[in-house]
GROMACS .gro file of C-alpha atoms in nm:
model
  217
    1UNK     CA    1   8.135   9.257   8.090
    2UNK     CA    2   8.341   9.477   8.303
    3UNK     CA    3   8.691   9.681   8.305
    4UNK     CA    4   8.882   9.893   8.455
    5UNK     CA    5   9.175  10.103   8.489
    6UNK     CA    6   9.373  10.266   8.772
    7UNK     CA    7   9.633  10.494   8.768
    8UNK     CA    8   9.851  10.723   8.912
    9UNK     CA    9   9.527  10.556   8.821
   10UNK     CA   10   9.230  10.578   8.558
   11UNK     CA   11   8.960  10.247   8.545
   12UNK     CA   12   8.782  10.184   8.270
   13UNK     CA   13   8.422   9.963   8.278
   14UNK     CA   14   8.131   9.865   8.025
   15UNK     CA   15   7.822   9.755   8.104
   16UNK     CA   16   7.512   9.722   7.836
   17UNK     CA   17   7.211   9.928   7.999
   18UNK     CA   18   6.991   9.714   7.822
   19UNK     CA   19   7.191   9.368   7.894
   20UNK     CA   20   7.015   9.116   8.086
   21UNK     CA   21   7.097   8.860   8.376
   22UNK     CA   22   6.943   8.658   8.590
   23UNK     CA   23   6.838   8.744   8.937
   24UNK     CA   24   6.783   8.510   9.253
   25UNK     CA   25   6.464   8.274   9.178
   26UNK     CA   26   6.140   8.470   9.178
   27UNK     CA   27   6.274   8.860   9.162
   28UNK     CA   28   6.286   8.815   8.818
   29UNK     CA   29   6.511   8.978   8.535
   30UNK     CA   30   6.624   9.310   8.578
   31UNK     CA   31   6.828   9.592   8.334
   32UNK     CA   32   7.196   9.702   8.472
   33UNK     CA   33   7.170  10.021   8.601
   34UNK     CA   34   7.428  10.333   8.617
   35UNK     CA   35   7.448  10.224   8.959
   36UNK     CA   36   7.591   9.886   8.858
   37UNK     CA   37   7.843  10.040   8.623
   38UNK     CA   38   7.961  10.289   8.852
   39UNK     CA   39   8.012  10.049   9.103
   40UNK     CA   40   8.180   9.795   8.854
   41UNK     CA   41   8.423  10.101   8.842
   42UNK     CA   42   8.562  10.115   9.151
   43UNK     CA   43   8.603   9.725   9.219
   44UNK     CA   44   8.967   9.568   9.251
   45UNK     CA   45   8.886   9.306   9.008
   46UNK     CA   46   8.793   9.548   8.711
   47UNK     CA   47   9.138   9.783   8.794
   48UNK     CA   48   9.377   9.780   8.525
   49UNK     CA   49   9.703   9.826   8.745
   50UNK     CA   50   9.843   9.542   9.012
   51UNK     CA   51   9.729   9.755   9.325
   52UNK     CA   52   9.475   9.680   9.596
   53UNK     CA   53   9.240   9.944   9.658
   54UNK     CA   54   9.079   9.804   9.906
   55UNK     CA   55   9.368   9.892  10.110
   56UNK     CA   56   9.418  10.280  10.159
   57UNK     CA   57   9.151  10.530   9.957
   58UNK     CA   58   9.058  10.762   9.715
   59UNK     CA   59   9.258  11.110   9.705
   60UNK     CA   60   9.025  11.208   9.384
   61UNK     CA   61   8.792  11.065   9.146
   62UNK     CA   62   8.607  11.149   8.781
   63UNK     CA   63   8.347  10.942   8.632
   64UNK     CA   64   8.281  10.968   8.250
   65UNK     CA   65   7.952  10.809   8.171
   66UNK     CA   66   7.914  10.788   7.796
   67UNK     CA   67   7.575  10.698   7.658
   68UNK     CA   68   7.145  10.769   7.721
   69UNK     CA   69   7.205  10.852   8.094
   70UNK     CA   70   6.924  11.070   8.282
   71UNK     CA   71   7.170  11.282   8.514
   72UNK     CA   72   6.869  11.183   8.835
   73UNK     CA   73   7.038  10.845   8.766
   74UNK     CA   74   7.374  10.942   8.848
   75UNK     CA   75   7.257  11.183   9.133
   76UNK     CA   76   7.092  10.869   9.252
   77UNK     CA   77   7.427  10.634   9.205
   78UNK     CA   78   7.605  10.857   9.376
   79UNK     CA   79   7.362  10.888   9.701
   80UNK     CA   80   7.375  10.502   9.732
   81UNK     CA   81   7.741  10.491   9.659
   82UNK     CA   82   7.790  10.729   9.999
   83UNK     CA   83   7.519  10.547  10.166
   84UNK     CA   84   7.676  10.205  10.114
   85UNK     CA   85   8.006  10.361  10.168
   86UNK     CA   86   8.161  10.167   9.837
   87UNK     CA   87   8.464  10.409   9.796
   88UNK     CA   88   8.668  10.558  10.110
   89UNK     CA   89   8.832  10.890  10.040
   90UNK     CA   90   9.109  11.067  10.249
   91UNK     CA   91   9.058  11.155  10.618
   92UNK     CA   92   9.213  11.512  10.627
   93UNK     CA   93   9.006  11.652  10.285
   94UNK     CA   94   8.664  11.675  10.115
   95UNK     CA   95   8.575  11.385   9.911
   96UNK     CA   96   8.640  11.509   9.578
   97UNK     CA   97   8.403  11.269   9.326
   98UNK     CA   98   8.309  11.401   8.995
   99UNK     CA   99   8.087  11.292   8.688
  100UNK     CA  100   8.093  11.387   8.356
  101UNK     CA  101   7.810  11.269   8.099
  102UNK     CA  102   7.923  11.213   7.735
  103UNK     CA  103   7.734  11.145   7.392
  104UNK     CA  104   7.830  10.834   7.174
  105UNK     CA  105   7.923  10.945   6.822
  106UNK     CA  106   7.688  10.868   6.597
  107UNK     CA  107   7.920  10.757   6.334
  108UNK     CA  108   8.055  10.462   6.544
  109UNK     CA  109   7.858  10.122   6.637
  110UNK     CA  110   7.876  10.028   6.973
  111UNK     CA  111   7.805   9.733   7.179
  112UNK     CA  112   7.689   9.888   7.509
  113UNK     CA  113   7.437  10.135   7.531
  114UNK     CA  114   7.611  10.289   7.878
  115UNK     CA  115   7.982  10.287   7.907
  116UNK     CA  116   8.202  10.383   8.171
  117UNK     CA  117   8.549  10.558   8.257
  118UNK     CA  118   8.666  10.621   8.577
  119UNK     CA  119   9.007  10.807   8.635
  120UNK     CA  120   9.111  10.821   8.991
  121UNK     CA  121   9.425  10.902   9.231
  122UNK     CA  122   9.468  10.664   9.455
  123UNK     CA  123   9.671  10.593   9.735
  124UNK     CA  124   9.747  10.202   9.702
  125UNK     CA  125   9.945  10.310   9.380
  126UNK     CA  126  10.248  10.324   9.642
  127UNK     CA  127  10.218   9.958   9.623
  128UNK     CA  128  10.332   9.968   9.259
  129UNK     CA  129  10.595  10.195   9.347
  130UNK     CA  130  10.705   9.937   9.615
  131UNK     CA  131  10.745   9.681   9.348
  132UNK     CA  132  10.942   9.880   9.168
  133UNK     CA  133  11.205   9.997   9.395
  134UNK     CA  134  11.223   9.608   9.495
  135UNK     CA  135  11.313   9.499   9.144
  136UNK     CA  136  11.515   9.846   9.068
  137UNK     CA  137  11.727   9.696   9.363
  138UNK     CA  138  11.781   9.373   9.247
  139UNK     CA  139  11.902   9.446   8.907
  140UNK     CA  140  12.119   9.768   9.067
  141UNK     CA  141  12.318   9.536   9.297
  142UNK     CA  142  12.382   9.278   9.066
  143UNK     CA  143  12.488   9.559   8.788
  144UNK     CA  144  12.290   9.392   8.516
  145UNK     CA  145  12.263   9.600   8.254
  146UNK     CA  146  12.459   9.849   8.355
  147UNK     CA  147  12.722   9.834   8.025
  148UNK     CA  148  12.472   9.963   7.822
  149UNK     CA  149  12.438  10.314   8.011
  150UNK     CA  150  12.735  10.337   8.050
  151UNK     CA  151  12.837  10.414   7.704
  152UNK     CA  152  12.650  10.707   7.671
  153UNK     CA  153  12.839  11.044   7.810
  154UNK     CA  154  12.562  11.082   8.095
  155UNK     CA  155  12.672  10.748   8.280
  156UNK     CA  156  12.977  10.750   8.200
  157UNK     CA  157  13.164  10.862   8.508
  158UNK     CA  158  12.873  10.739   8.771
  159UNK     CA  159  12.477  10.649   8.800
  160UNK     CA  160  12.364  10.940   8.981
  161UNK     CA  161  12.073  10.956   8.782
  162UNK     CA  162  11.974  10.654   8.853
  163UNK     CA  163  12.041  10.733   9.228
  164UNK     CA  164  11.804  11.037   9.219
  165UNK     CA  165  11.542  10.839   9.017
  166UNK     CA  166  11.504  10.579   9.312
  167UNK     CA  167  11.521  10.903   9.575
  168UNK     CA  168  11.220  11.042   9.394
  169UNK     CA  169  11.039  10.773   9.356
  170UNK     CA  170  11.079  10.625   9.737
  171UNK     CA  171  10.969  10.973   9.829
  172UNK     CA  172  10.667  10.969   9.643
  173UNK     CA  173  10.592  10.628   9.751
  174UNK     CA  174  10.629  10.771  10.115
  175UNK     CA  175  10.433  11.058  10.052
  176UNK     CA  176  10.127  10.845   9.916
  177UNK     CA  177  10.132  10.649  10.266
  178UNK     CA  178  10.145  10.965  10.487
  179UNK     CA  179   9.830  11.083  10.291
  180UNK     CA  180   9.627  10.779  10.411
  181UNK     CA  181   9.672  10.986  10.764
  182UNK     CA  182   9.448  11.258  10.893
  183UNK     CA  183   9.856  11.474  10.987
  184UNK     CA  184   9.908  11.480  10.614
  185UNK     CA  185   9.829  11.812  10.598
  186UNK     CA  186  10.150  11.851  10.799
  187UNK     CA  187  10.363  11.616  10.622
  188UNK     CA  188  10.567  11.847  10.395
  189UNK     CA  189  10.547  12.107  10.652
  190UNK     CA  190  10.704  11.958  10.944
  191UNK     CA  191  11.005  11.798  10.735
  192UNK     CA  192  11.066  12.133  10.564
  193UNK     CA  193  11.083  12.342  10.921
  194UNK     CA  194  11.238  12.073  11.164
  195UNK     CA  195  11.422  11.903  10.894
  196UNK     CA  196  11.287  11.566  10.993
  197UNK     CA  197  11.088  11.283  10.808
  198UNK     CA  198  10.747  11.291  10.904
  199UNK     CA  199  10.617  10.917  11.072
  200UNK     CA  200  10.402  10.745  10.770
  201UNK     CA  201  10.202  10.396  10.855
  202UNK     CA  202  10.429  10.107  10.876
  203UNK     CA  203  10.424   9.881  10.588
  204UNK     CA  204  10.420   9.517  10.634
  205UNK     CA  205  10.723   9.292  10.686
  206UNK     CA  206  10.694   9.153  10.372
  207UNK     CA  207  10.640   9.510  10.196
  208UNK     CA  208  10.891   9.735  10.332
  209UNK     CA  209  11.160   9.891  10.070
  210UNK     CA  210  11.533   9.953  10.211
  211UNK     CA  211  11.696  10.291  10.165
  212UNK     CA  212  11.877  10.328   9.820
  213UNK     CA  213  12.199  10.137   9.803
  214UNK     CA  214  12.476  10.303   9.866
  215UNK     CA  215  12.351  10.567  10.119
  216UNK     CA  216  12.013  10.651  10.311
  217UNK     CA  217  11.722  10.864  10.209
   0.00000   0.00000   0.00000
């Protein structure tokens, strides 16, 4: 049994150390490994967030392994983790992964002997973002629900607020996309000296966000 979390991203996984399963006819049965659970961590189908991470990579990551773990079998995870290249990690920047190895209380029962928790920043999380500013976009043009800021004092005269809510968070979708580039180093840079937007990887047609209504970015 497997889970996960991503998030502006963490991932969660479990995986019993001393759980069985079959293998392929005539390798026999074998225990899951750190390995497995640490790998279990980092695939789409275990992340707890509607983002595809196969799609972009890994800015940073932290593994907490809780449970009997020999810390040669994480140094050993790790090594075929690189080798098999399971996780990619930004082009302009070390590869920042880190483990932590935790103790299970010994007041609490628990199911699994080795448990997992990864926590990681990652850049498909602009694809959430996307979704957002589509649906934030929707609702603002048709003004639904828009009566019920506007009694408080805030909204009262205009939605401005709202207005630099969507700015922020089309920039920091932007900003996630420029860091899947090997200029993003450059990125803040160049816009603060020249005063112009920095070129970040085309989205699809089916992906791209408009600028805010009522006025461009």
């Amino acid at each position: 049994r497997a889970s996960s979390t991503l998030g502006g991203a963490g991932s969660v996984a479990q995986r019993s150390a001393g759980q069985r399963r079959r293998a392929p006819t005539g390798l026999g049965v074998r225990k899951t490994s750190v390995l497995d659970v640490m790998r279990r961590l980092v695939q789409p189908k275990n992340m707890m967030v509607s983002a595809n991470t196969r799609r972009g990579c890994y800015l940073s990551l932290l593994n907490i392994i809780q449970g009997d773990v020999d810390p040669t079998q994480v140094h050993k995870a790790l090594q075929r983790i690189r080798e098999r290249r399971l996780v990619s990690f930004i082009p302009w920047g070390p590869a920042s992964f880190n483990v932590a190895l935790s103790h299970k209380s010994p007041y609490l029962k628990h199911r699994h002997k080795v448990s997992g928790l990864l926590m990681a920043n990652h850049t498909c999380i602009h694809q959430l973002f996307a979704k957002t500013l589509v649906a934030y976009d929707r609702i603002r043009k048709r003004n639904a629900f828009i009566d019920n800021y506007r009694r408080e004092p805030i909204f009262a005269d205009n939605l401005d607020e709202f207005d630099d809510a969507r700015e922020v968070v089309f920039n920091l979708k932007e900003e996630y996309l420029a860091a899947e580039t090997p200029e993003y180093v450059d990125w803040g840079a160049a816009a603060a000296d020249t005063g112009e937007d920095f070129d970040v990887p085309a989205e699809p047609a089916d992906r791209q966000i408009a600028p805010p209504l009522g006025g461009d970015v």
